[in-house]
Structures are given as structure tokens and as C-alpha cells.
């Protein structure tokens, strides 16, 4: 860890902590590396979701009731 890292306290479920320790051992990586990778992945997914929402911002809104009525009219409900 270098000067560009920040220290934080994270509390894990004991079973999750054992699994992370095992993965760290098996992959020869630190627990911090594994957690950072998981967080980067989750944040990247959030960014993709936000981009998808922005791309669809001009689409018309369809209410839940309308969707149910269409499903019923099409014989799917």
C-alpha cells in the first residue's frame, strides 16, 4: 500500500471474512486488493446503470397499471 491509499475499518460477517481470507490466500492477493476490486466492479456497474438511464431519459414513462393491463389484454395474466 502506498501514499495514495486510505485506511478504513470495515466489519465483515465472520463467514464472509473467512471466505475473503481463503480467497486472499489461494490467489496470493491481499484482502484489501480483493475488496478494492469488488468495490471498483460495483461502482462501474452503477456508472453503466446511470448511463443507461441517461440514454433513456426521453422515453415515455409507462405506469405499472398500464403494463398490467397490457399483459392481461395479451393473455399473459
Short mmCIF file of N, CA, C and O in Angstrom, two decimals, residues 5-36:
data_model
loop_
_atom_site.label_atom_id
_atom_site.label_comp_id
_atom_site.label_asym_id
_atom_site.label_seq_id
_atom_site.Cartn_x
_atom_site.Cartn_y
_atom_site.Cartn_z
N UNK A 5 -3.25 5.44 -0.83
CA UNK A 5 -4.31 4.63 -0.25
C UNK A 5 -4.81 5.26 1.03
O UNK A 5 -4.11 6.02 1.69
N UNK A 6 -6.05 4.96 1.38
CA UNK A 6 -6.67 5.43 2.61
C UNK A 6 -7.01 4.23 3.47
O UNK A 6 -7.41 3.18 2.96
N UNK A 7 -6.88 4.38 4.74
CA UNK A 7 -7.18 3.31 5.68
C UNK A 7 -8.63 3.45 6.15
O UNK A 7 -9.11 4.55 6.39
N UNK A 8 -9.34 2.32 6.26
CA UNK A 8 -10.72 2.32 6.73
C UNK A 8 -10.96 1.06 7.55
O UNK A 8 -10.30 0.04 7.35
N UNK A 9 -11.90 1.14 8.46
CA UNK A 9 -12.30 -0.03 9.23
C UNK A 9 -13.59 -0.56 8.64
O UNK A 9 -14.55 0.18 8.48
N UNK A 10 -13.58 -1.83 8.29
CA UNK A 10 -14.76 -2.47 7.71
C UNK A 10 -15.08 -3.69 8.56
O UNK A 10 -14.19 -4.47 8.91
N UNK A 11 -16.34 -3.86 8.89
CA UNK A 11 -16.78 -5.01 9.69
C UNK A 11 -17.45 -6.02 8.77
O UNK A 11 -18.42 -5.70 8.10
N UNK A 12 -16.93 -7.24 8.75
CA UNK A 12 -17.45 -8.30 7.91
C UNK A 12 -18.19 -9.33 8.74
O UNK A 12 -17.83 -9.58 9.90
N UNK A 13 -19.17 -9.94 8.14
CA UNK A 13 -19.77 -11.14 8.71
C UNK A 13 -18.64 -12.16 8.84
O UNK A 13 -17.80 -12.27 7.95
N UNK A 14 -18.57 -12.89 9.94
CA UNK A 14 -17.46 -13.83 10.14
C UNK A 14 -17.27 -14.83 8.99
O UNK A 14 -16.14 -15.11 8.59
N UNK A 15 -18.35 -15.34 8.44
CA UNK A 15 -18.23 -16.30 7.34
C UNK A 15 -17.68 -15.62 6.09
O UNK A 15 -16.85 -16.20 5.37
N UNK A 16 -18.11 -14.39 5.84
CA UNK A 16 -17.59 -13.64 4.69
C UNK A 16 -16.10 -13.35 4.88
O UNK A 16 -15.32 -13.44 3.94
N UNK A 17 -15.72 -13.03 6.09
CA UNK A 17 -14.31 -12.75 6.38
C UNK A 17 -13.45 -13.99 6.15
O UNK A 17 -12.38 -13.89 5.54
N UNK A 18 -13.94 -15.15 6.58
CA UNK A 18 -13.20 -16.39 6.35
C UNK A 18 -13.06 -16.65 4.85
O UNK A 18 -12.00 -17.04 4.37
N UNK A 19 -14.14 -16.43 4.11
CA UNK A 19 -14.10 -16.65 2.66
C UNK A 19 -13.10 -15.69 2.00
O UNK A 19 -12.34 -16.10 1.12
N UNK A 20 -13.10 -14.44 2.42
CA UNK A 20 -12.15 -13.47 1.87
C UNK A 20 -10.71 -13.84 2.20
O UNK A 20 -9.82 -13.75 1.35
N UNK A 21 -10.49 -14.28 3.44
CA UNK A 21 -9.14 -14.70 3.83
C UNK A 21 -8.68 -15.89 2.99
O UNK A 21 -7.54 -15.94 2.54
N UNK A 22 -9.59 -16.83 2.78
CA UNK A 22 -9.26 -18.01 1.98
C UNK A 22 -8.94 -17.60 0.53
O UNK A 22 -7.95 -18.05 -0.05
N UNK A 23 -9.78 -16.73 -0.03
CA UNK A 23 -9.53 -16.28 -1.40
C UNK A 23 -8.20 -15.54 -1.49
O UNK A 23 -7.46 -15.72 -2.46
N UNK A 24 -7.91 -14.72 -0.51
CA UNK A 24 -6.63 -14.00 -0.50
C UNK A 24 -5.46 -14.97 -0.48
O UNK A 24 -4.48 -14.80 -1.21
N UNK A 25 -5.57 -16.00 0.32
CA UNK A 25 -4.50 -17.00 0.41
C UNK A 25 -4.34 -17.76 -0.91
O UNK A 25 -3.24 -17.90 -1.42
N UNK A 26 -5.47 -18.21 -1.46
CA UNK A 26 -5.44 -19.01 -2.69
C UNK A 26 -4.94 -18.20 -3.88
O UNK A 26 -4.25 -18.72 -4.75
N UNK A 27 -5.29 -16.91 -3.93
CA UNK A 27 -4.92 -16.08 -5.08
C UNK A 27 -3.65 -15.27 -4.86
O UNK A 27 -3.26 -14.50 -5.73
N UNK A 28 -3.05 -15.42 -3.68
CA UNK A 28 -1.83 -14.66 -3.33
C UNK A 28 -2.05 -13.16 -3.46
O UNK A 28 -1.21 -12.42 -3.96
N UNK A 29 -3.22 -12.72 -3.02
CA UNK A 29 -3.56 -11.29 -3.04
C UNK A 29 -3.93 -10.86 -1.63
O UNK A 29 -4.28 -11.68 -0.80
N UNK A 30 -3.88 -9.57 -1.40
CA UNK A 30 -4.27 -9.08 -0.09
C UNK A 30 -5.79 -8.94 -0.02
O UNK A 30 -6.48 -8.83 -1.04
N UNK A 31 -6.30 -8.95 1.20
CA UNK A 31 -7.72 -8.74 1.42
C UNK A 31 -8.12 -7.37 0.85
O UNK A 31 -9.17 -7.24 0.23
N UNK A 32 -7.27 -6.38 1.04
CA UNK A 32 -7.55 -5.04 0.52
C UNK A 32 -7.68 -5.04 -0.99
O UNK A 32 -8.56 -4.38 -1.54
N UNK A 33 -6.80 -5.77 -1.68
CA UNK A 33 -6.89 -5.85 -3.14
C UNK A 33 -8.21 -6.45 -3.58
O UNK A 33 -8.85 -5.96 -4.52
N UNK A 34 -8.65 -7.50 -2.90
CA UNK A 34 -9.90 -8.17 -3.26
C UNK A 34 -11.09 -7.25 -3.01
O UNK A 34 -11.98 -7.12 -3.85
N UNK A 35 -11.10 -6.58 -1.87
CA UNK A 35 -12.20 -5.66 -1.54
C UNK A 35 -12.21 -4.48 -2.50
O UNK A 35 -13.27 -4.09 -3.01
N UNK A 36 -11.04 -3.91 -2.80
CA UNK A 36 -10.98 -2.79 -3.74
C UNK A 36 -11.49 -3.18 -5.12
O UNK A 36 -12.20 -2.42 -5.78
#
